[in-house]
Each structure stands twice: as structure tokens, then as C-alpha cells.
Amino acid sequence: MTINTLAKGGWNREQMSCFRKMEKVIVSMQDPDMGMKMRNQRLLITVIPHAMTGRDIIDWLIQKYNICDEEALHVGGMLVRYGYIYPLKEPRSLVLRPDESPYRFQTPYFWTSTRWPASELDYAIYLAKKNIRKQGELMEYEKERYSVLNKRINHTWDFVVMQAREQLRASKQRRKADRIVLECQEQAYWLINRPPSGMRNMLDMGLERPNTFSSRVTLNSDYYKNEIENCKRALGRNRVKSSICLEGYVFVKYSEQYLNHDPIMQGCLPSNPWISDDTAHWTMNAEVVPTPTRLRVERWSFSFMELLNDSMGKREFMTYLEKEFSAENLCFWQACEDIRHGESSRIIQKVEEIYKNFLAPGAARWVNIDSKTMDKTLTGIRHPHRFVMDDAQMHIYFLMKKDSYPRYLKSDLYKNLLAKAIVPQESKKSVFPFMRRQRHASPSPAQVVTQATEEDGHAKGAGEAGTNSAAGSHA
Amino acid sequence: MRSPLIPEMATQEVQLNETLAHLKTESETLKSKLEEERAKLHDVERACCDNAMHLGDGLCLRPLRLCCSLGLDNKCSVYPLSLDKNENLAAKKKSVAMHTNYLSACSFTNSDMQILTSSGDGTCALWDVESGQLLQSFHGHAADVLCLDLAPSETGNTFVSGGCDKKANVWDMRSGQCIQSFETHESDINSVRYYPSGDAFASGSDDATCRLYDLRADREVAIYSKESIIFGVSSVDFSLSGRLLFGGYNDYTINVWDVLKGTRVSILFGHENRVSTLRVSPDGTAFSTGSWDHTLRIWA
């Protein structure tokens, strides 16, 4: 089901930009110097000028955009599907064939973007013409639509028939080649604007988007005052140089650190279940396992957040804190999380419990917060809300992160677990390869990337983001 | 005979219009000043590259109990998940969010108890599931908001949204304020997704490009585009390490980008109509795409 609620005459902005881009391609294809070489094409006994073969189109696209055969076929195929190029043989099949099949450029008069939306009247005239020209030339679906139109715009039917007859008469006076071309052009146009059921509707746009900004949001003074405030605040903020973020040291470091954990990049052990149909990888990495995998335990050392995000890691950490007699910190943090993300109705109750257990003087699990934060929190508790514990929670979080966490990583508890952790063996290739299901054979992105990295070496100076492997690297 | 009212009203109206125009101008001046400031710290060649390489329904899953979905009735509904085939889940559905226009995206926050939604009415909103109460609303987009993503940060308090006004806004969930705003796309932003570390996010737009915005540099740091890619991006997601960015496009393809180099690594064919949604699995072993060709495909 699609909802096409475009306003009458309203132009969908997304579609418009795609059409403009396709038209640019078409125009450059017809450029006298750099465009395609055209030739005359024989269609039965008639010779059609300015035609090209499917192969020509693909080759031109490959050359122009430096893409592979498959992609050129795809891009060219879209141009055909949107009616910018139409086939001369098998005109009802708007498909690009990578062979000697002849194609022609659609005249701009019939570009979808030029005459959009297609009018009912024009469609009626077109069908009437077909009907008059040769009885029974209309396809089933066209016959149905013809009779529906007949009923709907019956009041102008005389005009329709008159126009149809007039256009037919005019076309009879043209040369046969021109007549064939015009019929093809028109047919292609209507195949797209009034597709038969079963054929994909290329102009289906889905849900409506607004044409102008302010159709749903009032751009009043409040809006602009808000914008001004945001800008002023933004101007005052601290910014970090791009070279520090992108090139050095945040993205590169992060990606390198997680490389072995990224199954799409490096594969996973014993095998990727999606490819091998062996779910061992998932079983070994289930939330609750007697012995975790080595990669998993290693990951806890990447950041405090990684440790806390893994329930097993959190439990291990809790065990360690209990030995250190500082488990109340983690419990407190968890309780604060429950408030922040929990039901609104239980906030007051939970805040009270936290106070009783962690903050009140002499509390069983008293947490050590600095006096300033403590005062602020105690004041806030009088009017409890979802974020009343934020400052205290943050204080304890960073306490754990800076102190307990690094010590945990150096502890025997952690090191022993790491030593005991499983390193799965890569599973052998299946003995009966023909038993594997067919998979779409595209080159694994990871292979391309790691190959490139090897070619590059690691010689990337600061400020060289954007160099790609194909262009060679700079030391 | 005096008729004082009409001239006075006219003057007031003129004053109001002048104020609005004045505000608009001031806002635009500040924005260009902001872009200048941002540019000063951009000391890196943009990673750009041309070289040799719905339906309005959204669905969001929490592993355990609930799932929420969006309808064209401007509501967000929450369903309990059950493995019992006989259970009539539709009967147990509960309406949580209510906007004045269609809902484009929804996401549970860190638990089953809160939902974040974005809407065609230009706002985002945070809801309490149990009571259906509105906890916070986020105003600042000038047109439909199409997508959102929660930040994977330690303090877990921000999210990013993208809209038809070409803006990507980063919001503070507590205060409802817009912390950062980026406006470099040339058309609607259909999808936003945080880089796994939370320091950046990627966006996909109808202008056929994906872009990377760094939050600490406070600017766009990469554009992923190619002259041969004409159709818009509907959905983006990162591989687990953040090295690869996957984009689902309206021309039925998936393009895979090298995030660091800005180059296109691969193009994947297979779908027979628009790719409308794309997501990498949480363990990173595969990614899945949904399409207007009525299929869901898994790629590994």
C-alpha cells in the first residue's frame, strides 16, 4: 500500500533533484565532443537515426564515472526505467540490455519532469488514438482504463476523439521513421506515467513530504529567538581541530582497537553463523556462559563503559569491588540508572530508597561523595525528579572509572579470567561444499579495505585525510 | 471623524513584521558567523571522493519485553512481545505517543520505560511508557523530523535528529535544548546514526550523500559521495568497529564506504526496489536491509 498524497501540481523535492541529476547525465551523454557516438539503427525495414546500443551506453558510463560493468548497467538501467532512454526493440520492456539492442534518447518534451503530473486528458487522447488506429491494439489493462476514463470525463469525450483524430492525421503526413520514433517516445512516456499493474511504478514516492519548510512548523519569532540563542551558545563553545579528531587519533584509534572485534571486517571465530550456518559463535558469546571468550574479556579493557555494558563484566567487577569493600559504589550507580530510565510513577519511591540505603548519615551502604555534591543532592531530594541524582551518580561513576576500574584491570581476578578465556578454533571448511546454500557473491568489503591498508602502508601524515588507496599514498 | 483603531493596528502589524524580519536576519548572521568559526579549526583536507569505488512505518525492538511501532495515525504503539502463538498481541497494544502529525521514527531509551519519537510536526518527544505522559519535547527543526538516534555515551543524555529542513540537531534529553546543529546537507536527512564511540555521527540524505559530523570539532568532517550515485540515501549504519559505513539507497543498492578514507569500498546489488531501511546486527556479524520489494535481506 502506498500513500501518494502529493498536492495537486505539488512537486516532490526529492524526485526533482534526482530527475535533475539524471538529466545532467543525459545531457552530457549527448555532448557533441565527449558524448556518445550515435549511429543509424535498422529496425525491420526502417532506418532510425541517432540510436545507440545498450553496450555503447554501458561503455560510456564506465568510462565517464570510472565504475565497473555491473554498476554501469545499473545506472544505465535507471535511466531507462525513468524514461530518459527507451528501447527500440521490445519497447514495452524498459530494461537496459548490455548487447546490441538499440536505444534512443527520449525527447525532452516527454521527460517525466517536463510533463508532470501526466494529465488524464492526455492519457485519454493517447488511448483513443491507439484505439482508432487499430482496433484491438489496446492491451487489456488499457481497455479497462479507457472505459473508466470514458465514464469519468464523458463530458469532454468529443474533444478527446477530435484531438486523437487530428493527431493521427498529422502523424500520417510524417516520414515513416519519424512516425515510429514518435510512437515509441509516446509509448515510453505512458509506460512510466501509467504503468500496467504488475510493473513497478517508478513515480511512486511513498509518504508526502512538505514542499515548503514552513508548512507544518510556524517560523515565528519564538523559532528565530531559539535559533539565535543556540547560535550564541554554539559560538562560545570549545572546538577541537579536525586533524585531531578525524585523522589522528580518535577514529583511527577506535577502528584499529575494535578491528578484531568487527566480524564484517575480520571475520569471527569459529565462523560467522550467517555464512556457515553454525551458531557456535553465538552460543559461545551468549550473555550467560561458564567461560567467556578472550575477545569478550579483552573488550572490557577498552573502556569502562564496555565493562559495564556487558552483564558478565559488570558482575565480575562487582565481585572485585566487594573484595575492596567498595561495592556500594556500583550499587549506587545502578540504582541511579534505574531512576533515570525507569517509570515516572516510581521515581519518588526509588529516591527515598536511595537516600535510605546510600546517602543518609549512618546508611548501611553509605557512598563517599564530596560535600558540595552531597548538599546539592540532599536539597534536590526534597523535590525528587528523574534527574535529581545525576550529579551524585556522575561523581561516583568517575570515581570508579578513575580508580577502581584501572585497578581491576591489573587485578588477579581479571588476569586469571583472561588467561582462562576461550579462543575458539576457526572451523574447518565444510566437507561437502555443494551442501552450502547459494549466497549472493559480492566481494567482502573487508577484503577490499584491508588490502588497501596494506598497499598504503601506515604512512599517513596528519592532514592527509581523503587520500585513497587507488591514488597512491604520500609518505 | 476619527478612526484611530485601524491605523494603530496597522502600525502594530508593521512593527511585528519588522521584529520577525529582524530576528530572522539576526539568526542568519549568527549562523554564518558560526560557520566561519567552525572553519577556522578545520585543518584537514575533506575526505571527499570520486575515484576508482516505507512507508512511514518505523519499528524498534528491545530484546526482552516490548516493541514499539508507528502508524500513520500519528501515534506510537507499544506491544508486549510473547512467544505464545495464541496470544492476541494486537489487543494488548498500548498507545504511548501522540503527535499532531505522522511519526517518522521511535526508539526506546536505555530501558523499556521510555520512548523517544520524531514526527512530521517538526518536533521530537520523550514519553513515559507506563503512563503515556510526555516527559520532554524538543523544538528547533523547521520542518518534518525524519530520524533520530540515541548517543552511546557514558552519561547517556543526548540524541541526534535529522529533518526535512536539512538540519541535524543534537539534543540534551534532560533540558530539551538543542546543543549542536549542523546544516550542510542539500536536502532532507533521512537517517542519522552515531559512530560507535559516540564522538561523531553519520547522516544519509536525499542529496545522495552521506556525511560524517564530529561532535568535538563541531563540524562536518567527511562527505561520502560519488558522481555516479544519483539517488538519495534512505538509511545508514556503521560496522561494529566504525570502519565501514553502510548506506541503503533509493536506487535499490547498498554502498559501503571506508569511513576514514572517504572512499567507496563496494556496491551491493540484490534488491529490486528501494532500500528503505538498513541496520547492522548488535554483534556486528551481519547487516540487514528492508526494501520496497517486500523482502528483508541479510548480508554477511
PDB file of N, CA, C and O in Angstrom, chain A residues 204-245:
ATOM      1  N   ASP A 204       6.245   6.240  -7.845  1.00  0.00           N
ATOM      2  CA  ASP A 204       5.703   6.030  -6.512  1.00  0.00           C
ATOM      3  C   ASP A 204       6.652   6.634  -5.500  1.00  0.00           C
ATOM      4  O   ASP A 204       7.801   6.232  -5.404  1.00  0.00           O
ATOM      5  N   MET A 205       6.184   7.568  -4.758  1.00  0.00           N
ATOM      6  CA  MET A 205       7.080   8.284  -3.872  1.00  0.00           C
ATOM      7  C   MET A 205       6.844   8.011  -2.404  1.00  0.00           C
ATOM      8  O   MET A 205       7.525   8.546  -1.567  1.00  0.00           O
ATOM      9  N   GLY A 206       5.814   7.225  -2.099  1.00  0.00           N
ATOM     10  CA  GLY A 206       5.573   6.982  -0.687  1.00  0.00           C
ATOM     11  C   GLY A 206       4.966   8.197  -0.012  1.00  0.00           C
ATOM     12  O   GLY A 206       4.298   9.002  -0.637  1.00  0.00           O
ATOM     13  N   LEU A 207       5.227   8.322   1.251  1.00  0.00           N
ATOM     14  CA  LEU A 207       4.598   9.358   2.051  1.00  0.00           C
ATOM     15  C   LEU A 207       4.976  10.749   1.580  1.00  0.00           C
ATOM     16  O   LEU A 207       6.096  11.007   1.185  1.00  0.00           O
ATOM     17  N   GLU A 208       4.021  11.635   1.702  1.00  0.00           N
ATOM     18  CA  GLU A 208       4.257  13.000   1.252  1.00  0.00           C
ATOM     19  C   GLU A 208       5.266  13.711   2.140  1.00  0.00           C
ATOM     20  O   GLU A 208       5.284  13.541   3.353  1.00  0.00           O
ATOM     21  N   ARG A 209       6.095  14.506   1.520  1.00  0.00           N
ATOM     22  CA  ARG A 209       6.959  15.377   2.301  1.00  0.00           C
ATOM     23  C   ARG A 209       6.541  16.803   2.007  1.00  0.00           C
ATOM     24  O   ARG A 209       6.035  17.094   0.949  1.00  0.00           O
ATOM     25  N   PRO A 210       6.777  17.709   2.890  1.00  0.00           N
ATOM     26  CA  PRO A 210       6.333  19.082   2.644  1.00  0.00           C
ATOM     27  C   PRO A 210       7.120  19.715   1.515  1.00  0.00           C
ATOM     28  O   PRO A 210       8.282  19.401   1.315  1.00  0.00           O
ATOM     29  N   ASN A 211       6.481  20.616   0.789  1.00  0.00           N
ATOM     30  CA  ASN A 211       7.186  21.294  -0.282  1.00  0.00           C
ATOM     31  C   ASN A 211       7.905  22.535   0.199  1.00  0.00           C
ATOM     32  O   ASN A 211       8.938  22.911  -0.287  1.00  0.00           O
ATOM     33  N   THR A 212       7.294  23.169   1.136  1.00  0.00           N
ATOM     34  CA  THR A 212       7.973  24.342   1.695  1.00  0.00           C
ATOM     35  C   THR A 212       8.256  24.071   3.157  1.00  0.00           C
ATOM     36  O   THR A 212       7.554  23.329   3.811  1.00  0.00           O
ATOM     37  N   PHE A 213       9.269  24.676   3.653  1.00  0.00           N
ATOM     38  CA  PHE A 213       9.661  24.474   5.041  1.00  0.00           C
ATOM     39  C   PHE A 213       8.519  24.690   5.993  1.00  0.00           C
ATOM     40  O   PHE A 213       8.251  23.908   6.864  1.00  0.00           O
ATOM     41  N   SER A 214       7.900  25.832   5.832  1.00  0.00           N
ATOM     42  CA  SER A 214       7.051  26.273   6.929  1.00  0.00           C
ATOM     43  C   SER A 214       5.650  25.714   6.869  1.00  0.00           C
ATOM     44  O   SER A 214       4.765  26.241   7.503  1.00  0.00           O
ATOM     45  N   SER A 215       5.464  24.638   6.105  1.00  0.00           N
ATOM     46  CA  SER A 215       4.093  24.162   6.008  1.00  0.00           C
ATOM     47  C   SER A 215       3.596  23.587   7.320  1.00  0.00           C
ATOM     48  O   SER A 215       2.429  23.671   7.631  1.00  0.00           O
ATOM     49  N   ARG A 216       4.487  22.990   8.134  1.00  0.00           N
ATOM     50  CA  ARG A 216       3.990  22.387   9.363  1.00  0.00           C
ATOM     51  C   ARG A 216       4.552  23.033  10.623  1.00  0.00           C
ATOM     52  O   ARG A 216       4.037  22.840  11.698  1.00  0.00           O
ATOM     53  N   VAL A 217       5.640  23.738  10.484  1.00  0.00           N
ATOM     54  CA  VAL A 217       6.209  24.393  11.657  1.00  0.00           C
ATOM     55  C   VAL A 217       6.126  25.888  11.422  1.00  0.00           C
ATOM     56  O   VAL A 217       6.571  26.387  10.407  1.00  0.00           O
ATOM     57  N   THR A 218       5.560  26.582  12.366  1.00  0.00           N
ATOM     58  CA  THR A 218       5.439  28.046  12.165  1.00  0.00           C
ATOM     59  C   THR A 218       6.763  28.689  12.475  1.00  0.00           C
ATOM     60  O   THR A 218       7.255  28.600  13.603  1.00  0.00           O
ATOM     61  N   LEU A 219       7.345  29.365  11.485  1.00  0.00           N
ATOM     62  CA  LEU A 219       8.619  30.045  11.716  1.00  0.00           C
ATOM     63  C   LEU A 219       8.343  31.413  12.284  1.00  0.00           C
ATOM     64  O   LEU A 219       8.480  32.426  11.623  1.00  0.00           O
ATOM     65  N   ASN A 220       7.923  31.404  13.537  1.00  0.00           N
ATOM     66  CA  ASN A 220       7.568  32.677  14.155  1.00  0.00           C
ATOM     67  C   ASN A 220       8.752  33.215  14.946  1.00  0.00           C
ATOM     68  O   ASN A 220       9.845  32.668  14.909  1.00  0.00           O
ATOM     69  N   SER A 221       8.505  34.261  15.686  1.00  0.00           N
ATOM     70  CA  SER A 221       9.604  34.907  16.410  1.00  0.00           C
ATOM     71  C   SER A 221      10.203  33.966  17.451  1.00  0.00           C
ATOM     72  O   SER A 221      11.404  33.996  17.699  1.00  0.00           O
ATOM     73  N   ASP A 222       9.388  33.111  18.038  1.00  0.00           N
ATOM     74  CA  ASP A 222       9.926  32.159  19.014  1.00  0.00           C
ATOM     75  C   ASP A 222      10.961  31.260  18.371  1.00  0.00           C
ATOM     76  O   ASP A 222      12.015  30.991  18.951  1.00  0.00           O
ATOM     77  N   TYR A 223      10.646  30.790  17.176  1.00  0.00           N
ATOM     78  CA  TYR A 223      11.573  29.908  16.479  1.00  0.00           C
ATOM     79  C   TYR A 223      12.909  30.596  16.268  1.00  0.00           C
ATOM     80  O   TYR A 223      13.969  30.034  16.540  1.00  0.00           O
ATOM     81  N   TYR A 224      12.859  31.837  15.769  1.00  0.00           N
ATOM     82  CA  TYR A 224      14.118  32.543  15.491  1.00  0.00           C
ATOM     83  C   TYR A 224      14.863  32.901  16.773  1.00  0.00           C
ATOM     84  O   TYR A 224      16.087  32.855  16.827  1.00  0.00           O
ATOM     85  N   LYS A 225      14.117  33.240  17.805  1.00  0.00           N
ATOM     86  CA  LYS A 225      14.784  33.554  19.082  1.00  0.00           C
ATOM     87  C   LYS A 225      15.542  32.327  19.574  1.00  0.00           C
ATOM     88  O   LYS A 225      16.676  32.430  20.060  1.00  0.00           O
ATOM     89  N   ASN A 226      14.915  31.174  19.408  1.00  0.00           N
ATOM     90  CA  ASN A 226      15.540  29.912  19.763  1.00  0.00           C
ATOM     91  C   ASN A 226      16.830  29.695  18.958  1.00  0.00           C
ATOM     92  O   ASN A 226      17.883  29.357  19.497  1.00  0.00           O
ATOM     93  N   GLU A 227      16.723  29.915  17.659  1.00  0.00           N
ATOM     94  CA  GLU A 227      17.881  29.749  16.778  1.00  0.00           C
ATOM     95  C   GLU A 227      19.017  30.670  17.204  1.00  0.00           C
ATOM     96  O   GLU A 227      20.176  30.284  17.252  1.00  0.00           O
ATOM     97  N   ILE A 228      18.656  31.907  17.525  1.00  0.00           N
ATOM     98  CA  ILE A 228      19.679  32.885  17.902  1.00  0.00           C
ATOM     99  C   ILE A 228      20.378  32.440  19.178  1.00  0.00           C
ATOM    100  O   ILE A 228      21.608  32.469  19.283  1.00  0.00           O
ATOM    101  N   GLU A 229      19.583  31.996  20.124  1.00  0.00           N
ATOM    102  CA  GLU A 229      20.172  31.524  21.379  1.00  0.00           C
ATOM    103  C   GLU A 229      21.114  30.364  21.140  1.00  0.00           C
ATOM    104  O   GLU A 229      22.225  30.316  21.681  1.00  0.00           O
ATOM    105  N   ASN A 230      20.674  29.400  20.324  1.00  0.00           N
ATOM    106  CA  ASN A 230      21.508  28.240  20.027  1.00  0.00           C
ATOM    107  C   ASN A 230      22.819  28.660  19.375  1.00  0.00           C
ATOM    108  O   ASN A 230      23.886  28.157  19.704  1.00  0.00           O
ATOM    109  N   CYS A 231      22.726  29.596  18.415  1.00  0.00           N
ATOM    110  CA  CYS A 231      23.933  30.059  17.718  1.00  0.00           C
ATOM    111  C   CYS A 231      24.890  30.719  18.686  1.00  0.00           C
ATOM    112  O   CYS A 231      26.089  30.464  18.663  1.00  0.00           O
ATOM    113  N   LYS A 232      24.362  31.573  19.554  1.00  0.00           N
ATOM    114  CA  LYS A 232      25.229  32.281  20.507  1.00  0.00           C
ATOM    115  C   LYS A 232      25.943  31.290  21.401  1.00  0.00           C
ATOM    116  O   LYS A 232      27.147  31.399  21.646  1.00  0.00           O
ATOM    117  N   ARG A 233      25.202  30.304  21.842  1.00  0.00           N
ATOM    118  CA  ARG A 233      25.814  29.290  22.686  1.00  0.00           C
ATOM    119  C   ARG A 233      26.876  28.532  21.913  1.00  0.00           C
ATOM    120  O   ARG A 233      27.971  28.260  22.406  1.00  0.00           O
ATOM    121  N   ALA A 234      26.558  28.195  20.674  1.00  0.00           N
ATOM    122  CA  ALA A 234      27.497  27.434  19.850  1.00  0.00           C
ATOM    123  C   ALA A 234      28.768  28.223  19.582  1.00  0.00           C
ATOM    124  O   ALA A 234      29.862  27.664  19.567  1.00  0.00           O
ATOM    125  N   LEU A 235      28.625  29.533  19.398  1.00  0.00           N
ATOM    126  CA  LEU A 235      29.807  30.349  19.124  1.00  0.00           C
ATOM    127  C   LEU A 235      30.755  30.315  20.308  1.00  0.00           C
ATOM    128  O   LEU A 235      31.961  30.416  20.152  1.00  0.00           O
ATOM    129  N   GLY A 236      30.187  30.177  21.502  1.00  0.00           N
ATOM    130  CA  GLY A 236      31.027  30.207  22.683  1.00  0.00           C
ATOM    131  C   GLY A 236      31.694  28.891  23.023  1.00  0.00           C
ATOM    132  O   GLY A 236      32.537  28.824  23.905  1.00  0.00           O
ATOM    133  N   ARG A 237      31.359  27.820  22.288  1.00  0.00           N
ATOM    134  CA  ARG A 237      31.866  26.533  22.745  1.00  0.00           C
ATOM    135  C   ARG A 237      33.291  26.279  22.293  1.00  0.00           C
ATOM    136  O   ARG A 237      33.770  26.860  21.328  1.00  0.00           O
ATOM    137  N   ASN A 238      33.928  25.337  23.028  1.00  0.00           N
ATOM    138  CA  ASN A 238      35.295  24.959  22.659  1.00  0.00           C
ATOM    139  C   ASN A 238      35.251  23.991  21.504  1.00  0.00           C
ATOM    140  O   ASN A 238      34.462  23.059  21.502  1.00  0.00           O
ATOM    141  N   ARG A 239      36.133  24.183  20.566  1.00  0.00           N
ATOM    142  CA  ARG A 239      36.177  23.291  19.426  1.00  0.00           C
ATOM    143  C   ARG A 239      37.541  22.645  19.320  1.00  0.00           C
ATOM    144  O   ARG A 239      38.532  23.222  19.709  1.00  0.00           O
ATOM    145  N   VAL A 240      37.561  21.441  18.775  1.00  0.00           N
ATOM    146  CA  VAL A 240      38.828  20.732  18.604  1.00  0.00           C
ATOM    147  C   VAL A 240      39.174  20.723  17.125  1.00  0.00           C
ATOM    148  O   VAL A 240      38.297  20.620  16.285  1.00  0.00           O
ATOM    149  N   LYS A 241      40.441  20.818  16.825  1.00  0.00           N
ATOM    150  CA  LYS A 241      40.862  20.804  15.421  1.00  0.00           C
ATOM    151  C   LYS A 241      40.458  19.504  14.746  1.00  0.00           C
ATOM    152  O   LYS A 241      40.513  18.441  15.349  1.00  0.00           O
ATOM    153  N   SER A 242      40.072  19.591  13.493  1.00  0.00           N
ATOM    154  CA  SER A 242      39.666  18.407  12.752  1.00  0.00           C
ATOM    155  C   SER A 242      40.760  17.356  12.695  1.00  0.00           C
ATOM    156  O   SER A 242      40.494  16.169  12.788  1.00  0.00           O
ATOM    157  N   SER A 243      42.015  17.824  12.577  1.00  0.00           N
ATOM    158  CA  SER A 243      43.100  16.854  12.412  1.00  0.00           C
ATOM    159  C   SER A 243      43.221  15.958  13.630  1.00  0.00           C
ATOM    160  O   SER A 243      43.586  14.798  13.531  1.00  0.00           O
ATOM    161  N   ILE A 244      42.870  16.496  14.775  1.00  0.00           N
ATOM    162  CA  ILE A 244      42.983  15.687  15.985  1.00  0.00           C
ATOM    163  C   ILE A 244      41.862  14.662  16.034  1.00  0.00           C
ATOM    164  O   ILE A 244      42.037  13.544  16.492  1.00  0.00           O
ATOM    165  N   CYS A 245      40.710  15.043  15.540  1.00  0.00           N
ATOM    166  CA  CYS A 245      39.589  14.122  15.634  1.00  0.00           C
ATOM    167  C   CYS A 245      39.623  13.070  14.557  1.00  0.00           C
ATOM    168  O   CYS A 245      39.658  11.896  14.824  1.00  0.00           O
TER     169      CYS A 245
END
